[in-house]
mmCIF file of C-alpha atoms in Angstrom:
data_model
loop_
_atom_site.group_PDB
_atom_site.id
_atom_site.type_symbol
_atom_site.label_atom_id
_atom_site.label_comp_id
_atom_site.label_asym_id
_atom_site.label_seq_id
_atom_site.Cartn_x
_atom_site.Cartn_y
_atom_site.Cartn_z
ATOM 1 C CA UNK A 1 -45.947 12.334 -1.616
ATOM 2 C CA UNK A 2 -47.401 13.408 1.710
ATOM 3 C CA UNK A 3 -47.036 11.470 4.942
ATOM 4 C CA UNK A 4 -50.213 10.409 6.621
ATOM 5 C CA UNK A 5 -51.048 12.273 9.823
ATOM 6 C CA UNK A 6 -52.736 9.140 11.171
ATOM 7 C CA UNK A 7 -50.492 8.085 14.072
ATOM 8 C CA UNK A 8 -51.955 4.583 13.972
ATOM 9 C CA UNK A 9 -50.279 3.775 10.668
ATOM 10 C CA UNK A 10 -47.339 1.376 11.133
ATOM 11 C CA UNK A 11 -43.824 2.545 10.320
ATOM 12 C CA UNK A 12 -43.203 2.636 6.567
ATOM 13 C CA UNK A 13 -46.852 2.984 5.529
ATOM 14 C CA UNK A 14 -47.928 6.284 3.977
ATOM 15 C CA UNK A 15 -51.173 7.628 2.560
ATOM 16 C CA UNK A 16 -50.660 9.364 -0.745
ATOM 17 C CA UNK A 17 -52.718 12.362 -1.862
ATOM 18 C CA UNK A 18 -54.486 10.054 -4.321
ATOM 19 C CA UNK A 19 -55.884 8.037 -1.413
ATOM 20 C CA UNK A 20 -53.668 5.017 -2.111
ATOM 21 C CA UNK A 21 -51.654 3.517 0.755
ATOM 22 C CA UNK A 22 -48.000 2.946 -0.068
ATOM 23 C CA UNK A 23 -45.280 1.026 1.752
ATOM 24 C CA UNK A 24 -41.804 2.585 1.663
ATOM 25 C CA UNK A 25 -38.562 1.248 3.154
ATOM 26 C CA UNK A 26 -35.031 2.557 2.627
ATOM 27 C CA UNK A 27 -32.493 -0.025 1.483
ATOM 28 C CA UNK A 28 -29.441 0.013 3.808
ATOM 29 C CA UNK A 29 -26.491 1.693 2.121
ATOM 30 C CA UNK A 30 -24.284 -1.405 2.217
ATOM 31 C CA UNK A 31 -26.920 -3.443 0.305
ATOM 32 C CA UNK A 32 -27.976 -0.900 -2.317
ATOM 33 C CA UNK A 33 -25.510 -2.174 -4.917
ATOM 34 C CA UNK A 34 -26.668 -5.771 -4.398
ATOM 35 C CA UNK A 35 -30.380 -4.920 -4.729
ATOM 36 C CA UNK A 36 -29.811 -2.209 -7.376
ATOM 37 C CA UNK A 37 -32.150 0.183 -5.584
ATOM 38 C CA UNK A 38 -32.096 2.719 -2.758
ATOM 39 C CA UNK A 39 -35.708 2.468 -1.653
ATOM 40 C CA UNK A 40 -38.473 -0.145 -1.774
ATOM 41 C CA UNK A 41 -41.927 1.103 -2.792
ATOM 42 C CA UNK A 42 -45.094 -1.038 -2.880
ATOM 43 C CA UNK A 43 -48.628 0.240 -3.593
ATOM 44 C CA UNK A 44 -51.114 -1.401 -1.186
ATOM 45 C CA UNK A 45 -54.466 -0.099 -2.441
ATOM 46 C CA UNK A 46 -57.218 1.975 -0.833
ATOM 47 C CA UNK A 47 -58.277 -0.355 1.998
ATOM 48 C CA UNK A 48 -56.559 0.773 5.219
ATOM 49 C CA UNK A 49 -56.855 -2.474 7.311
ATOM 50 C CA UNK A 50 -55.505 -4.573 4.425
ATOM 51 C CA UNK A 51 -52.690 -2.050 3.776
ATOM 52 C CA UNK A 52 -51.713 -2.048 7.450
ATOM 53 C CA UNK A 53 -51.466 -5.842 7.536
ATOM 54 C CA UNK A 54 -49.437 -5.981 4.336
ATOM 55 C CA UNK A 55 -47.101 -3.194 5.508
ATOM 56 C CA UNK A 56 -46.243 -5.029 8.737
ATOM 57 C CA UNK A 57 -45.652 -8.231 6.758
ATOM 58 C CA UNK A 58 -43.484 -6.465 4.178
ATOM 59 C CA UNK A 59 -41.368 -4.776 6.821
ATOM 60 C CA UNK A 60 -40.636 -8.129 8.522
ATOM 61 C CA UNK A 61 -39.963 -9.736 5.137
ATOM 62 C CA UNK A 62 -37.370 -7.166 4.072
ATOM 63 C CA UNK A 63 -35.658 -7.201 7.458
ATOM 64 C CA UNK A 64 -35.109 -10.935 6.964
ATOM 65 C CA UNK A 65 -33.884 -10.353 3.391
ATOM 66 C CA UNK A 66 -31.393 -7.730 4.574
ATOM 67 C CA UNK A 67 -30.173 -10.021 7.349
ATOM 68 C CA UNK A 68 -29.745 -12.951 4.939
ATOM 69 C CA UNK A 69 -27.881 -10.795 2.412
ATOM 70 C CA UNK A 70 -25.436 -9.600 5.058
ATOM 71 C CA UNK A 71 -24.764 -13.101 6.294
ATOM 72 C CA UNK A 72 -24.204 -14.322 2.710
ATOM 73 C CA UNK A 73 -21.877 -11.408 2.109
ATOM 74 C CA UNK A 74 -20.030 -12.148 5.343
ATOM 75 C CA UNK A 75 -19.308 -15.754 4.369
ATOM 76 C CA UNK A 76 -17.422 -14.513 1.297
ATOM 77 C CA UNK A 77 -14.979 -12.361 3.240
ATOM 78 C CA UNK A 78 -13.898 -11.978 6.847
ATOM 79 C CA UNK A 79 -16.547 -10.348 9.028
ATOM 80 C CA UNK A 80 -13.919 -7.936 10.322
ATOM 81 C CA UNK A 81 -13.110 -6.674 6.817
ATOM 82 C CA UNK A 82 -16.856 -6.455 6.037
ATOM 83 C CA UNK A 83 -17.467 -4.513 9.240
ATOM 84 C CA UNK A 84 -14.772 -1.970 8.380
ATOM 85 C CA UNK A 85 -16.279 -1.526 4.919
ATOM 86 C CA UNK A 86 -19.787 -1.247 6.408
ATOM 87 C CA UNK A 87 -18.727 1.529 8.764
ATOM 88 C CA UNK A 88 -16.891 3.389 6.009
ATOM 89 C CA UNK A 89 -19.915 3.067 3.696
ATOM 90 C CA UNK A 90 -21.954 4.928 6.291
ATOM 91 C CA UNK A 91 -19.294 7.588 6.874
ATOM 92 C CA UNK A 92 -18.332 6.229 10.304
ATOM 93 C CA UNK A 93 -14.627 6.041 11.267
ATOM 94 C CA UNK A 94 -13.593 2.382 11.624
ATOM 95 C CA UNK A 95 -11.927 2.859 14.998
ATOM 96 C CA UNK A 96 -12.596 2.898 18.701
ATOM 97 C CA UNK A 97 -14.490 5.928 19.974
ATOM 98 C CA UNK A 98 -12.164 7.783 22.350
ATOM 99 C CA UNK A 99 -13.129 9.103 25.773
ATOM 100 C CA UNK A 100 -16.379 11.060 25.728
ATOM 101 C CA UNK A 101 -16.391 11.348 21.949
ATOM 102 C CA UNK A 102 -19.979 11.695 20.804
ATOM 103 C CA UNK A 103 -20.417 10.223 17.359
ATOM 104 C CA UNK A 104 -23.844 10.829 15.875
ATOM 105 C CA UNK A 105 -24.597 7.707 13.897
ATOM 106 C CA UNK A 106 -26.427 8.330 10.613
ATOM 107 C CA UNK A 107 -30.032 7.184 10.288
ATOM 108 C CA UNK A 108 -29.010 4.677 7.624
ATOM 109 C CA UNK A 109 -26.805 2.880 10.175
ATOM 110 C CA UNK A 110 -29.335 3.065 13.006
ATOM 111 C CA UNK A 111 -31.853 1.526 10.635
ATOM 112 C CA UNK A 112 -29.616 -1.566 10.432
ATOM 113 C CA UNK A 113 -29.589 -2.176 14.172
ATOM 114 C CA UNK A 114 -32.863 -0.870 15.596
ATOM 115 C CA UNK A 115 -34.831 -4.070 14.925
ATOM 116 C CA UNK A 116 -32.441 -6.188 17.041
ATOM 117 C CA UNK A 117 -33.188 -6.340 20.754
ATOM 118 C CA UNK A 118 -29.686 -7.281 21.931
ATOM 119 C CA UNK A 119 -26.062 -7.504 20.857
ATOM 120 C CA UNK A 120 -26.343 -11.294 20.631
ATOM 121 C CA UNK A 121 -29.058 -11.042 17.975
ATOM 122 C CA UNK A 122 -26.895 -8.950 15.647
ATOM 123 C CA UNK A 123 -25.562 -10.657 12.504
ATOM 124 C CA UNK A 124 -21.749 -11.189 12.567
ATOM 125 C CA UNK A 125 -20.887 -8.152 10.464
ATOM 126 C CA UNK A 126 -22.852 -5.808 12.760
ATOM 127 C CA UNK A 127 -21.290 -7.408 15.841
ATOM 128 C CA UNK A 128 -17.855 -6.731 14.395
ATOM 129 C CA UNK A 129 -18.810 -3.129 13.594
ATOM 130 C CA UNK A 130 -20.027 -2.672 17.164
ATOM 131 C CA UNK A 131 -16.848 -4.241 18.551
ATOM 132 C CA UNK A 132 -14.696 -1.878 16.493
ATOM 133 C CA UNK A 133 -16.539 1.196 17.791
ATOM 134 C CA UNK A 134 -16.345 -0.066 21.391
ATOM 135 C CA UNK A 135 -12.688 -1.018 21.064
ATOM 136 C CA UNK A 136 -13.390 -4.689 21.808
ATOM 137 C CA UNK A 137 -11.918 -5.565 18.443
ATOM 138 C CA UNK A 138 -9.889 -3.217 16.318
ATOM 139 C CA UNK A 139 -8.634 -4.262 12.911
ATOM 140 C CA UNK A 140 -6.586 -6.998 11.253
ATOM 141 C CA UNK A 141 -3.031 -6.589 9.985
ATOM 142 C CA UNK A 142 -4.229 -6.840 6.378
ATOM 143 C CA UNK A 143 -6.981 -4.261 6.907
ATOM 144 C CA UNK A 144 -4.464 -1.887 8.502
ATOM 145 C CA UNK A 145 -2.080 -2.465 5.583
ATOM 146 C CA UNK A 146 -4.785 -1.656 3.020
ATOM 147 C CA UNK A 147 -5.674 1.523 4.883
ATOM 148 C CA UNK A 148 -1.972 2.504 5.053
ATOM 149 C CA UNK A 149 -1.549 2.040 1.296
ATOM 150 C CA UNK A 150 -4.805 3.861 0.564
ATOM 151 C CA UNK A 151 -3.964 6.872 2.741
ATOM 152 C CA UNK A 152 -0.224 7.175 2.059
ATOM 153 C CA UNK A 153 -0.035 5.823 -1.491
ATOM 154 C CA UNK A 154 3.033 3.806 -0.430
ATOM 155 C CA UNK A 155 3.305 0.059 -1.021
ATOM 156 C CA UNK A 156 6.701 -0.388 0.623
ATOM 157 C CA UNK A 157 5.226 -2.380 3.513
ATOM 158 C CA UNK A 158 3.455 -4.993 1.366
ATOM 159 C CA UNK A 159 6.211 -7.633 1.278
ATOM 160 C CA UNK A 160 6.823 -7.429 5.047
ATOM 161 C CA UNK A 161 3.082 -7.667 5.773
ATOM 162 C CA UNK A 162 2.643 -10.694 3.494
ATOM 163 C CA UNK A 163 5.608 -12.456 5.101
ATOM 164 C CA UNK A 164 4.405 -11.633 8.611
ATOM 165 C CA UNK A 165 0.911 -12.957 7.851
ATOM 166 C CA UNK A 166 2.432 -16.147 6.440
ATOM 167 C CA UNK A 167 4.291 -16.680 9.703
ATOM 168 C CA UNK A 168 1.755 -15.614 12.356
ATOM 169 C CA UNK A 169 -1.531 -15.226 10.450
ATOM 170 C CA UNK A 170 -3.740 -12.215 9.715
ATOM 171 C CA UNK A 171 -4.447 -11.592 13.378
ATOM 172 C CA UNK A 172 -5.998 -8.601 15.087
ATOM 173 C CA UNK A 173 -3.390 -5.856 15.169
ATOM 174 C CA UNK A 174 -3.973 -5.303 18.896
ATOM 175 C CA UNK A 175 -3.021 -8.928 19.585
ATOM 176 C CA UNK A 176 0.473 -8.745 18.055
ATOM 177 C CA UNK A 177 3.073 -9.354 20.767
ATOM 178 C CA UNK A 178 6.840 -9.422 21.043
ATOM 179 C CA UNK A 179 6.890 -13.207 20.573
ATOM 180 C CA UNK A 180 5.257 -12.774 17.144
ATOM 181 C CA UNK A 181 8.015 -10.340 16.191
ATOM 182 C CA UNK A 182 10.699 -12.781 17.354
ATOM 183 C CA UNK A 183 9.039 -15.569 15.338
ATOM 184 C CA UNK A 184 9.095 -13.337 12.268
ATOM 185 C CA UNK A 185 12.736 -12.427 12.869
ATOM 186 C CA UNK A 186 13.619 -16.134 13.091
ATOM 187 C CA UNK A 187 11.776 -16.649 9.804
ATOM 188 C CA UNK A 188 13.896 -13.943 8.144
ATOM 189 C CA UNK A 189 17.099 -15.437 9.545
ATOM 190 C CA UNK A 190 16.068 -18.901 8.307
ATOM 191 C CA UNK A 191 15.808 -17.386 4.820
ATOM 192 C CA UNK A 192 19.397 -16.202 5.176
ATOM 193 C CA UNK A 193 18.331 -12.543 5.198
ATOM 194 C CA UNK A 194 21.019 -10.144 6.377
ATOM 195 C CA UNK A 195 20.581 -7.920 9.462
ATOM 196 C CA UNK A 196 20.038 -5.015 7.044
ATOM 197 C CA UNK A 197 17.148 -6.838 5.348
ATOM 198 C CA UNK A 198 15.721 -7.762 8.758
ATOM 199 C CA UNK A 199 15.886 -4.095 9.743
ATOM 200 C CA UNK A 200 14.044 -3.008 6.588
ATOM 201 C CA UNK A 201 11.256 -5.587 6.940
ATOM 202 C CA UNK A 202 10.683 -5.069 10.654
ATOM 203 C CA UNK A 203 10.998 -1.308 10.176
ATOM 204 C CA UNK A 204 8.183 -1.456 7.608
ATOM 205 C CA UNK A 205 5.930 -3.242 10.111
ATOM 206 C CA UNK A 206 6.888 -0.729 12.788
ATOM 207 C CA UNK A 207 5.729 2.091 10.497
ATOM 208 C CA UNK A 208 2.442 0.263 9.966
ATOM 209 C CA UNK A 209 1.846 0.063 13.724
ATOM 210 C CA UNK A 210 2.671 3.726 14.249
ATOM 211 C CA UNK A 211 0.212 4.591 11.468
ATOM 212 C CA UNK A 212 -2.513 2.274 12.830
ATOM 213 C CA UNK A 213 -2.172 3.681 16.330
ATOM 214 C CA UNK A 214 -2.930 7.166 15.037
ATOM 215 C CA UNK A 215 -5.380 6.278 12.249
ATOM 216 C CA UNK A 216 -7.638 4.119 14.415
ATOM 217 C CA UNK A 217 -7.044 5.979 17.697
ATOM 218 C CA UNK A 218 -5.701 2.830 19.349
ATOM 219 C CA UNK A 219 -4.282 4.701 22.311
ATOM 220 C CA UNK A 220 -2.809 1.677 24.092
ATOM 221 C CA UNK A 221 -1.643 -0.201 20.993
ATOM 222 C CA UNK A 222 2.084 0.180 21.621
ATOM 223 C CA UNK A 223 4.628 -0.970 19.054
ATOM 224 C CA UNK A 224 6.138 -4.454 19.576
ATOM 225 C CA UNK A 225 8.481 -3.920 16.600
ATOM 226 C CA UNK A 226 10.543 -1.200 18.275
ATOM 227 C CA UNK A 227 14.067 -1.795 19.619
ATOM 228 C CA UNK A 228 14.452 -5.258 18.112
ATOM 229 C CA UNK A 229 17.956 -6.700 17.856
ATOM 230 C CA UNK A 230 18.801 -8.031 14.408
ATOM 231 C CA UNK A 231 20.623 -11.334 14.206
ATOM 232 C CA UNK A 232 23.582 -12.230 12.030
ATOM 233 C CA UNK A 233 23.024 -15.193 9.729
ATOM 234 C CA UNK A 234 24.685 -18.399 10.850
ATOM 235 C CA UNK A 235 24.980 -19.578 7.257
ATOM 236 C CA UNK A 236 27.938 -18.374 5.282
ATOM 237 C CA UNK A 237 26.734 -16.230 2.415
ATOM 238 C CA UNK A 238 27.310 -17.831 -0.946
ATOM 239 C CA UNK A 239 29.510 -15.711 -3.177
ATOM 240 C CA UNK A 240 27.881 -14.954 -6.504
ATOM 241 C CA UNK A 241 30.168 -14.482 -9.460
ATOM 242 C CA UNK A 242 29.252 -12.831 -12.777
ATOM 243 C CA UNK A 243 28.842 -14.916 -15.924
ATOM 244 C CA UNK A 244 31.990 -15.509 -17.934
ATOM 245 C CA UNK A 245 32.083 -13.774 -21.312
ATOM 246 C CA UNK A 246 31.403 -17.112 -22.999
ATOM 247 C CA UNK A 247 28.454 -17.938 -20.716
ATOM 248 C CA UNK A 248 27.002 -14.473 -21.240
ATOM 249 C CA UNK A 249 27.326 -14.701 -25.034
ATOM 250 C CA UNK A 250 25.809 -18.214 -25.085
ATOM 251 C CA UNK A 251 22.877 -17.079 -22.939
ATOM 252 C CA UNK A 252 21.871 -14.253 -25.283
ATOM 253 C CA UNK A 253 22.354 -16.493 -28.327
ATOM 254 C CA UNK A 254 20.112 -19.221 -26.852
ATOM 255 C CA UNK A 255 17.415 -16.709 -25.865
ATOM 256 C CA UNK A 256 17.344 -15.283 -29.399
ATOM 257 C CA UNK A 257 17.154 -18.791 -30.894
ATOM 258 C CA UNK A 258 14.243 -19.753 -28.652
ATOM 259 C CA UNK A 259 12.520 -16.407 -29.192
ATOM 260 C CA UNK A 260 9.556 -17.159 -26.947
ATOM 261 C CA UNK A 261 8.112 -14.725 -24.436
ATOM 262 C CA UNK A 262 10.114 -15.837 -21.389
ATOM 263 C CA UNK A 263 13.406 -16.104 -23.232
ATOM 264 C CA UNK A 264 12.809 -12.631 -24.689
ATOM 265 C CA UNK A 265 12.352 -11.280 -21.164
ATOM 266 C CA UNK A 266 15.603 -12.981 -20.136
ATOM 267 C CA UNK A 267 17.427 -11.503 -23.135
ATOM 268 C CA UNK A 268 16.196 -8.010 -22.215
ATOM 269 C CA UNK A 269 17.558 -8.516 -18.688
ATOM 270 C CA UNK A 270 20.876 -9.592 -20.185
ATOM 271 C CA UNK A 271 21.289 -6.423 -22.276
ATOM 272 C CA UNK A 272 19.992 -3.939 -19.678
ATOM 273 C CA UNK A 273 21.073 -5.387 -16.331
ATOM 274 C CA UNK A 274 17.527 -4.759 -15.061
ATOM 275 C CA UNK A 275 15.928 -6.746 -12.247
ATOM 276 C CA UNK A 276 13.622 -9.630 -13.207
ATOM 277 C CA UNK A 277 10.531 -7.946 -11.726
ATOM 278 C CA UNK A 278 11.301 -4.727 -13.606
ATOM 279 C CA UNK A 279 11.234 -6.547 -16.949
ATOM 280 C CA UNK A 280 8.282 -8.873 -16.270
ATOM 281 C CA UNK A 281 6.328 -5.765 -15.231
ATOM 282 C CA UNK A 282 6.808 -3.885 -18.514
ATOM 283 C CA UNK A 283 3.718 -2.521 -20.275
ATOM 284 C CA UNK A 284 3.252 -1.703 -23.961
ATOM 285 C CA UNK A 285 3.551 2.025 -23.208
ATOM 286 C CA UNK A 286 6.980 1.413 -21.614
ATOM 287 C CA UNK A 287 8.517 0.278 -24.909
ATOM 288 C CA UNK A 288 9.805 3.003 -27.252
ATOM 289 C CA UNK A 289 10.521 1.456 -30.623
ATOM 290 C CA UNK A 290 11.689 4.712 -32.191
ATOM 291 C CA UNK A 291 14.309 5.312 -29.483
ATOM 292 C CA UNK A 292 15.080 1.590 -29.012
ATOM 293 C CA UNK A 293 14.633 1.948 -25.270
ATOM 294 C CA UNK A 294 12.427 0.926 -22.348
ATOM 295 C CA UNK A 295 11.000 2.916 -19.444
ATOM 296 C CA UNK A 296 11.181 1.248 -16.028
ATOM 297 C CA UNK A 297 8.531 2.946 -13.912
ATOM 298 C CA UNK A 298 6.041 1.907 -11.226
ATOM 299 C CA UNK A 299 2.585 0.767 -12.286
ATOM 300 C CA UNK A 300 -0.550 -0.579 -10.615
ATOM 301 C CA UNK A 301 0.871 -4.111 -10.345
ATOM 302 C CA UNK A 302 4.573 -3.442 -9.841
ATOM 303 C CA UNK A 303 6.538 -1.385 -7.371
ATOM 304 C CA UNK A 304 10.220 -0.504 -7.733
ATOM 305 C CA UNK A 305 12.945 -1.183 -5.194
ATOM 306 C CA UNK A 306 13.853 2.480 -4.676
ATOM 307 C CA UNK A 307 12.910 5.854 -6.149
ATOM 308 C CA UNK A 308 16.227 5.751 -8.041
ATOM 309 C CA UNK A 309 14.967 2.680 -9.892
ATOM 310 C CA UNK A 310 12.790 4.858 -12.159
ATOM 311 C CA UNK A 311 14.756 5.156 -15.375
ATOM 312 C CA UNK A 312 14.976 4.727 -19.135
ATOM 313 C CA UNK A 313 17.425 2.174 -20.524
ATOM 314 C CA UNK A 314 18.450 1.726 -24.190
ATOM 315 C CA UNK A 315 18.388 -1.694 -25.887
ATOM 316 C CA UNK A 316 21.725 -1.892 -27.683
ATOM 317 C CA UNK A 317 21.346 -5.380 -29.183
ATOM 318 C CA UNK A 318 19.426 -5.236 -32.501
ATOM 319 C CA UNK A 319 18.261 -8.877 -32.357
ATOM 320 C CA UNK A 320 16.929 -8.510 -28.813
ATOM 321 C CA UNK A 321 15.188 -5.289 -29.832
ATOM 322 C CA UNK A 322 13.541 -7.157 -32.703
ATOM 323 C CA UNK A 323 12.169 -9.796 -30.295
ATOM 324 C CA UNK A 324 10.919 -7.074 -27.975
ATOM 325 C CA UNK A 325 9.205 -5.300 -30.889
ATOM 326 C CA UNK A 326 7.357 -8.524 -31.682
ATOM 327 C CA UNK A 327 6.017 -8.706 -28.114
ATOM 328 C CA UNK A 328 5.122 -5.014 -28.323
ATOM 329 C CA UNK A 329 3.031 -5.676 -31.442
ATOM 330 C CA UNK A 330 1.093 -8.495 -29.727
ATOM 331 C CA UNK A 331 0.026 -6.230 -26.859
ATOM 332 C CA UNK A 332 -3.128 -4.397 -27.969
ATOM 333 C CA UNK A 333 -3.615 -1.597 -25.416
ATOM 334 C CA UNK A 334 -1.039 0.772 -23.949
ATOM 335 C CA UNK A 335 -1.574 -0.631 -20.443
ATOM 336 C CA UNK A 336 -1.321 -4.281 -21.558
ATOM 337 C CA UNK A 337 1.716 -6.224 -20.283
ATOM 338 C CA UNK A 338 4.488 -6.982 -22.754
ATOM 339 C CA UNK A 339 5.062 -10.392 -21.161
ATOM 340 C CA UNK A 340 1.570 -11.507 -20.020
ATOM 341 C CA UNK A 341 2.598 -15.061 -19.099
ATOM 342 C CA UNK A 342 4.985 -13.747 -16.444
ATOM 343 C CA UNK A 343 3.188 -10.531 -15.463
ATOM 344 C CA UNK A 344 2.176 -10.125 -11.835
ATOM 345 C CA UNK A 345 3.785 -11.268 -8.588
ATOM 346 C CA UNK A 346 2.643 -14.908 -8.655
ATOM 347 C CA UNK A 347 3.558 -15.432 -12.317
ATOM 348 C CA UNK A 348 6.906 -13.668 -11.878
ATOM 349 C CA UNK A 349 7.837 -16.112 -9.111
ATOM 350 C CA UNK A 350 7.016 -19.035 -11.412
ATOM 351 C CA UNK A 351 8.964 -17.397 -14.239
ATOM 352 C CA UNK A 352 11.991 -17.020 -11.994
ATOM 353 C CA UNK A 353 12.042 -20.750 -11.263
ATOM 354 C CA UNK A 354 11.577 -21.576 -14.973
ATOM 355 C CA UNK A 355 14.372 -19.260 -16.096
ATOM 356 C CA UNK A 356 16.765 -20.488 -13.408
ATOM 357 C CA UNK A 357 16.145 -24.044 -14.624
ATOM 358 C CA UNK A 358 16.771 -22.912 -18.209
ATOM 359 C CA UNK A 359 20.072 -21.228 -17.279
ATOM 360 C CA UNK A 360 21.287 -24.157 -15.193
ATOM 361 C CA UNK A 361 20.395 -26.700 -17.866
ATOM 362 C CA UNK A 362 21.999 -24.773 -20.730
ATOM 363 C CA UNK A 363 24.673 -22.494 -19.272
ATOM 364 C CA UNK A 364 25.914 -23.396 -15.788
ATOM 365 C CA UNK A 365 24.287 -25.424 -13.009
ATOM 366 C CA UNK A 366 25.356 -22.854 -10.374
ATOM 367 C CA UNK A 367 23.956 -19.740 -12.049
ATOM 368 C CA UNK A 368 21.010 -17.535 -10.960
ATOM 369 C CA UNK A 369 18.957 -14.979 -12.898
ATOM 370 C CA UNK A 370 20.076 -12.126 -10.633
ATOM 371 C CA UNK A 371 23.716 -12.844 -11.491
ATOM 372 C CA UNK A 372 22.991 -11.504 -14.982
ATOM 373 C CA UNK A 373 22.556 -8.081 -13.386
ATOM 374 C CA UNK A 374 25.919 -8.506 -11.622
ATOM 375 C CA UNK A 375 27.418 -9.447 -14.977
ATOM 376 C CA UNK A 376 26.231 -6.256 -16.691
ATOM 377 C CA UNK A 377 27.506 -4.201 -13.739
ATOM 378 C CA UNK A 378 30.897 -5.905 -14.005
ATOM 379 C CA UNK A 379 31.083 -5.245 -17.747
ATOM 380 C CA UNK A 380 30.254 -1.567 -17.190
ATOM 381 C CA UNK A 381 32.986 -1.284 -14.546
ATOM 382 C CA UNK A 382 35.468 -3.049 -16.812
ATOM 383 C CA UNK A 383 35.242 -0.255 -19.405
ATOM 384 C CA UNK A 384 35.457 2.418 -16.674
ATOM 385 C CA UNK A 385 31.879 3.634 -17.075
ATOM 386 C CA UNK A 386 31.360 6.815 -14.983
ATOM 387 C CA UNK A 387 29.500 6.142 -11.739
ATOM 388 C CA UNK A 388 26.499 8.416 -12.521
ATOM 389 C CA UNK A 389 25.966 6.552 -15.811
ATOM 390 C CA UNK A 390 26.100 3.154 -14.082
ATOM 391 C CA UNK A 391 23.622 4.309 -11.469
ATOM 392 C CA UNK A 392 21.222 5.512 -14.135
ATOM 393 C CA UNK A 393 21.463 2.318 -16.206
ATOM 394 C CA UNK A 394 21.127 -0.091 -13.279
ATOM 395 C CA UNK A 395 18.797 1.949 -11.074
ATOM 396 C CA UNK A 396 21.151 1.910 -8.123
ATOM 397 C CA UNK A 397 20.607 4.031 -5.070
ATOM 398 C CA UNK A 398 22.872 7.044 -5.448
ATOM 399 C CA UNK A 399 24.720 8.977 -2.817
ATOM 400 C CA UNK A 400 24.470 12.701 -2.171
ATOM 401 C CA UNK A 401 23.754 15.089 -5.002
ATOM 402 C CA UNK A 402 25.003 12.731 -7.683
ATOM 403 C CA UNK A 403 21.524 11.236 -8.145
ATOM 404 C CA UNK A 404 20.069 14.642 -8.938
ATOM 405 C CA UNK A 405 22.359 15.104 -11.906
ATOM 406 C CA UNK A 406 22.366 11.460 -12.989
ATOM 407 C CA UNK A 407 18.632 11.738 -13.667
ATOM 408 C CA UNK A 408 19.364 14.185 -16.505
ATOM 409 C CA UNK A 409 21.506 11.803 -18.543
ATOM 410 C CA UNK A 410 20.244 11.331 -22.083
ATOM 411 C CA UNK A 411 19.754 7.978 -23.782
ATOM 412 C CA UNK A 412 22.675 8.553 -26.121
ATOM 413 C CA UNK A 413 25.114 8.702 -23.196
ATOM 414 C CA UNK A 414 23.764 5.511 -21.673
ATOM 415 C CA UNK A 415 23.682 3.831 -25.081
ATOM 416 C CA UNK A 416 27.333 4.732 -25.692
ATOM 417 C CA UNK A 417 28.546 3.083 -22.482
ATOM 418 C CA UNK A 418 26.267 0.033 -22.750
ATOM 419 C CA UNK A 419 27.498 -0.621 -26.279
ATOM 420 C CA UNK A 420 31.076 -0.300 -25.164
ATOM 421 C CA UNK A 421 30.533 -2.629 -22.193
ATOM 422 C CA UNK A 422 28.514 -5.347 -23.932
ATOM 423 C CA UNK A 423 30.269 -5.484 -27.290
#
């Protein structure tokens, strides 16, 4: 195709070598997936005056279509998040331009804005993109969190971010002030979180701000989470005791009798001492029927408390293993969850409430699911299980070099001590 040398032809109209006039218009990059095309081509015949009129009309028509599509897209998600995605789609850093930094905007992005005479005429998503580049508006807490996870591969800040958003909202990260941090600290204290837990949560948010300051070149962002004093709980911590031998035996017996998915998960917790989230997050590939063991590893929908939590644990109760094998058979693919009704954060929270109710109705009205883990730990201590073995079974954080060697323990060693403790 050859461009016409006639300077009177309107933008987008070309004269092909065949003598036919053709209208061409590039589809903006952020709308190509929606329209399933990268360029619009329309043959307009041999008559130049008619082709010129149609070309002008088509150009106006598609500008309106693009504008409408962006506004529809913006109503489905926050304009700030859309603006960040728009900039990234065009290879533009979603941050304020610093000093005399000269960023050459790609033609595809200039094409989006050139038809608007002023900032006020821009659709919301383009206004947000402009604000980000000018530093008028930076980025929300959630958007910063997603970028942190994407760039670092770490999800350790997710819980703190979700809690913080619940308390103060998903506000612009540049608008977070000390009073927001104090409000979040009060929220943690109201939940009876210890100073250590407060330190971990607020420390996670502090890391996010340090990252955001560098990633988005927010020179004057500061970090309102630094040098915060952590408050002691006013409530007296409730002492949690392990299950009695009779309660523990009755619990496993009831779970086996019920045999449903949730009770099977509870039985697995009871014979491994694993955390609830570790068991509800099991996938088919994590179950090893031949070795009668489970792998507790991270996956796309579940993180682990610490790096020491990655481990393999034998199932020493034959009846519980039989129930687990049944669930394993029902899962079709290797990445399918073993317990689909309780898989995922939201379902796991519901499962926790259901299982607590089950335990309190059938075992003891003062018991919690997490006390099962304490019970297994107590039973292991009672038979003088070596510390490295306990750490490997329960996924505890180890001290010094001991964790390096504990990771080499074979299943037979762990099976030996679990059998001795739980028999």
